[in-house]
Amino acid sequence: MDKEIRKEQVDLETKERSIIEYHTFKLCKLVVESYKQKVELWEQKTKDEELIDNTPNIAERYGFRKTIIILQYLIGENGSYKFPVPQTLETALQSAGIDNQTIIDKEVAEANKYLQLARSLNERYMTLAEKQVDLTYHKLTAKSHSEGLTPDEAKRLEDICEILSSQH
């Protein structure tokens, strides 16, 4: 049985080269892992009450949201989207001739794990962004009263005030 699984894994590695969905899944894994490292760094800096200069911009956040949507497609959670749905990862592997259900289940479970991680990272980022806005506001406001702000800091405080006023 073990030799059979290994042979199937070798077959999978050979056949995966022609499976767009499988490559897409591997790419999504890299995006999620990269984002995870960033969020963990930001969480540590926020815990230490350090200001973060390089939080994700709107384009990066939108891109990460697309990764979540792609992972949803790959595990079959296509929800209410109104356009053609690609093959699920399971269907793509079966179409490529992988007939060992253990391998297919393992790959689908891994995709599901990364989807859950991506959702968790998205939530953590939103909480972190809120904390960073408050932290930045308080630190820069205090600095403006004591020693004055640089032009960059003044601009940043202005941007933060705009964010805060739009939330109320």
Tab-separated table of C-alpha atoms in Angstrom:
chain	number	residue	atom	x	y	z
A	1	MET	CA	0.000	0.000	0.000
A	2	ASP	CA	2.798	2.419	0.941
A	3	LYS	CA	4.601	1.804	-2.387
A	4	GLU	CA	1.348	2.443	-4.206
A	5	ILE	CA	0.888	5.784	-2.444
A	6	ARG	CA	4.479	6.781	-3.215
A	7	LYS	CA	3.988	5.860	-6.876
A	8	GLU	CA	0.798	7.933	-6.923
A	9	GLN	CA	2.687	10.849	-5.342
A	10	VAL	CA	5.355	10.648	-8.055
A	11	ASP	CA	2.582	10.494	-10.646
A	12	LEU	CA	0.964	13.508	-8.996
A	13	GLU	CA	4.193	15.501	-9.178
A	14	THR	CA	4.527	14.629	-12.858
A	15	LYS	CA	0.907	15.372	-13.716
A	16	GLU	CA	0.639	18.493	-11.574
A	17	ARG	CA	2.748	20.358	-14.104
A	18	SER	CA	-0.224	20.380	-16.431
A	19	ILE	CA	-2.874	21.185	-13.843
A	20	ILE	CA	-3.601	24.895	-13.623
A	21	GLU	CA	-5.683	24.462	-10.492
A	22	TYR	CA	-2.862	22.672	-8.697
A	23	HIS	CA	-0.383	25.407	-9.601
A	24	THR	CA	-2.897	28.003	-8.491
A	25	PHE	CA	-3.204	26.248	-5.135
A	26	LYS	CA	0.591	26.205	-4.710
A	27	LEU	CA	0.715	29.928	-5.523
A	28	CYS	CA	-2.057	30.654	-3.009
A	29	LYS	CA	-0.069	28.777	-0.360
A	30	LEU	CA	2.935	31.030	-0.994
A	31	VAL	CA	0.798	34.181	-0.782
A	32	VAL	CA	-0.807	33.051	2.485
A	33	GLU	CA	2.561	32.085	4.021
A	34	SER	CA	4.048	35.456	3.054
A	35	TYR	CA	1.067	37.350	4.438
A	36	LYS	CA	1.256	35.279	7.627
A	37	GLN	CA	4.859	36.379	8.195
A	38	LYS	CA	3.897	40.021	7.683
A	39	VAL	CA	0.915	39.840	10.033
A	40	GLU	CA	3.004	38.147	12.731
A	41	LEU	CA	5.652	40.886	12.442
A	42	TRP	CA	2.989	43.607	12.619
A	43	GLU	CA	1.380	41.926	15.625
A	44	GLN	CA	4.712	41.902	17.460
A	45	LYS	CA	5.378	45.544	16.615
A	46	THR	CA	1.876	46.519	17.729
A	47	LYS	CA	2.310	44.568	20.968
A	48	ASP	CA	5.571	46.477	21.523
A	49	GLU	CA	3.682	49.701	20.667
A	50	GLU	CA	5.872	50.406	17.655
A	51	LEU	CA	4.369	52.226	14.704
A	52	ILE	CA	4.241	50.262	11.471
A	53	ASP	CA	5.273	52.112	8.338
A	54	ASN	CA	4.475	49.441	5.773
A	55	THR	CA	1.027	48.024	6.437
A	56	PRO	CA	-0.689	46.687	3.311
A	57	ASN	CA	-2.183	49.217	0.978
A	58	ILE	CA	-5.591	48.800	-0.627
A	59	ALA	CA	-4.167	46.938	-3.643
A	60	GLU	CA	-2.388	44.412	-1.434
A	61	ARG	CA	-5.504	43.881	0.690
A	62	TYR	CA	-7.600	43.421	-2.468
A	63	GLY	CA	-5.053	40.936	-3.789
A	64	PHE	CA	-5.166	38.946	-0.568
A	65	ARG	CA	-8.963	38.898	-0.719
A	66	LYS	CA	-8.674	37.420	-4.224
A	67	THR	CA	-6.467	34.672	-2.784
A	68	ILE	CA	-9.224	33.796	-0.316
A	69	ILE	CA	-11.786	33.675	-3.141
A	70	ILE	CA	-9.523	31.441	-5.256
A	71	LEU	CA	-9.030	29.043	-2.343
A	72	GLN	CA	-12.809	28.959	-1.871
A	73	TYR	CA	-13.193	27.949	-5.514
A	74	LEU	CA	-10.548	25.266	-5.229
A	75	ILE	CA	-12.317	23.538	-2.369
A	76	GLY	CA	-15.762	24.002	-3.884
A	77	GLU	CA	-17.050	26.944	-1.814
A	78	ASN	CA	-18.061	28.981	-4.843
A	79	GLY	CA	-21.012	30.591	-3.075
A	80	SER	CA	-22.907	33.280	-4.918
A	81	TYR	CA	-20.388	34.244	-7.577
A	82	LYS	CA	-22.090	34.768	-10.932
A	83	PHE	CA	-19.358	33.726	-13.354
A	84	PRO	CA	-18.040	30.383	-14.597
A	85	VAL	CA	-16.436	28.324	-11.872
A	86	PRO	CA	-13.126	26.561	-12.556
A	87	GLN	CA	-12.650	22.933	-11.614
A	88	THR	CA	-12.211	22.226	-7.953
A	89	LEU	CA	-8.820	20.919	-6.932
A	90	GLU	CA	-10.367	17.484	-6.395
A	91	THR	CA	-11.894	17.404	-9.887
A	92	ALA	CA	-8.655	18.673	-11.434
A	93	LEU	CA	-6.622	15.924	-9.771
A	94	GLN	CA	-9.133	13.284	-10.853
A	95	SER	CA	-9.078	14.682	-14.405
A	96	ALA	CA	-5.296	14.364	-14.396
A	97	GLY	CA	-5.650	10.673	-13.684
A	98	ILE	CA	-4.943	10.671	-9.959
A	99	ASP	CA	-7.227	7.960	-8.657
A	100	ASN	CA	-5.836	7.490	-5.149
A	101	GLN	CA	-8.487	9.108	-2.963
A	102	THR	CA	-6.028	9.382	-0.044
A	103	ILE	CA	-3.789	11.718	-2.046
A	104	ILE	CA	-6.738	13.718	-3.350
A	105	ASP	CA	-8.187	14.053	0.155
A	106	LYS	CA	-4.774	15.139	1.484
A	107	GLU	CA	-4.464	17.893	-1.136
A	108	VAL	CA	-8.035	19.104	-0.613
A	109	ALA	CA	-7.528	19.105	3.172
A	110	GLU	CA	-4.369	21.166	2.714
A	111	ALA	CA	-6.254	23.651	0.517
A	112	ASN	CA	-8.961	23.872	3.176
A	113	LYS	CA	-6.302	24.440	5.856
A	114	TYR	CA	-4.839	27.324	3.848
A	115	LEU	CA	-8.276	28.826	3.287
A	116	GLN	CA	-8.925	28.802	7.038
A	117	LEU	CA	-5.477	30.300	7.666
A	118	ALA	CA	-6.140	33.030	5.084
A	119	ARG	CA	-9.475	33.888	6.701
A	120	SER	CA	-7.830	34.007	10.122
A	121	LEU	CA	-5.022	36.234	8.829
A	122	ASN	CA	-7.584	38.550	7.265
A	123	GLU	CA	-9.376	38.902	10.629
A	124	ARG	CA	-6.098	39.380	12.495
A	125	TYR	CA	-5.038	42.050	10.030
A	126	MET	CA	-8.289	43.975	10.449
A	127	THR	CA	-7.885	43.980	14.244
A	128	LEU	CA	-4.241	44.937	13.889
A	129	ALA	CA	-5.004	47.788	11.489
A	130	GLU	CA	-7.517	49.224	13.948
A	131	LYS	CA	-4.990	49.049	16.801
A	132	GLN	CA	-2.302	50.643	14.631
A	133	VAL	CA	-4.585	53.546	13.696
A	134	ASP	CA	-5.272	54.220	17.388
A	135	LEU	CA	-1.621	53.786	18.372
A	136	THR	CA	-0.417	56.072	15.579
A	137	TYR	CA	-2.985	58.725	16.461
A	138	HIS	CA	-2.057	58.762	20.148
A	139	LYS	CA	1.721	58.703	19.595
A	140	LEU	CA	1.728	61.398	16.924
A	141	THR	CA	-0.742	63.598	18.808
A	142	ALA	CA	1.421	63.402	21.937
A	143	LYS	CA	4.544	64.156	19.901
A	144	SER	CA	2.862	67.127	18.210
A	145	HIS	CA	2.189	68.681	21.631
A	146	SER	CA	5.676	68.059	23.012
A	147	GLU	CA	8.239	68.446	20.243
A	148	GLY	CA	6.448	68.959	16.947
A	149	LEU	CA	6.073	66.700	13.935
A	150	THR	CA	8.102	66.282	10.778
A	151	PRO	CA	6.204	66.958	7.535
A	152	ASP	CA	5.874	63.191	6.973
A	153	GLU	CA	4.513	62.658	10.477
A	154	ALA	CA	2.101	65.577	10.078
A	155	LYS	CA	0.821	64.054	6.828
A	156	ARG	CA	0.479	60.665	8.491
A	157	LEU	CA	-1.467	62.188	11.402
A	158	GLU	CA	-3.717	63.985	8.920
A	159	ASP	CA	-4.369	60.676	7.119
A	160	ILE	CA	-5.125	58.941	10.429
A	161	CYS	CA	-7.551	61.714	11.428
A	162	GLU	CA	-9.295	61.275	8.076
A	163	ILE	CA	-9.610	57.525	8.693
A	164	LEU	CA	-10.970	58.094	12.195
A	165	SER	CA	-13.483	60.715	11.068
A	166	SER	CA	-14.781	58.405	8.323
A	167	GLN	CA	-15.390	55.673	10.912
A	168	HIS	CA	-17.699	57.861	12.997
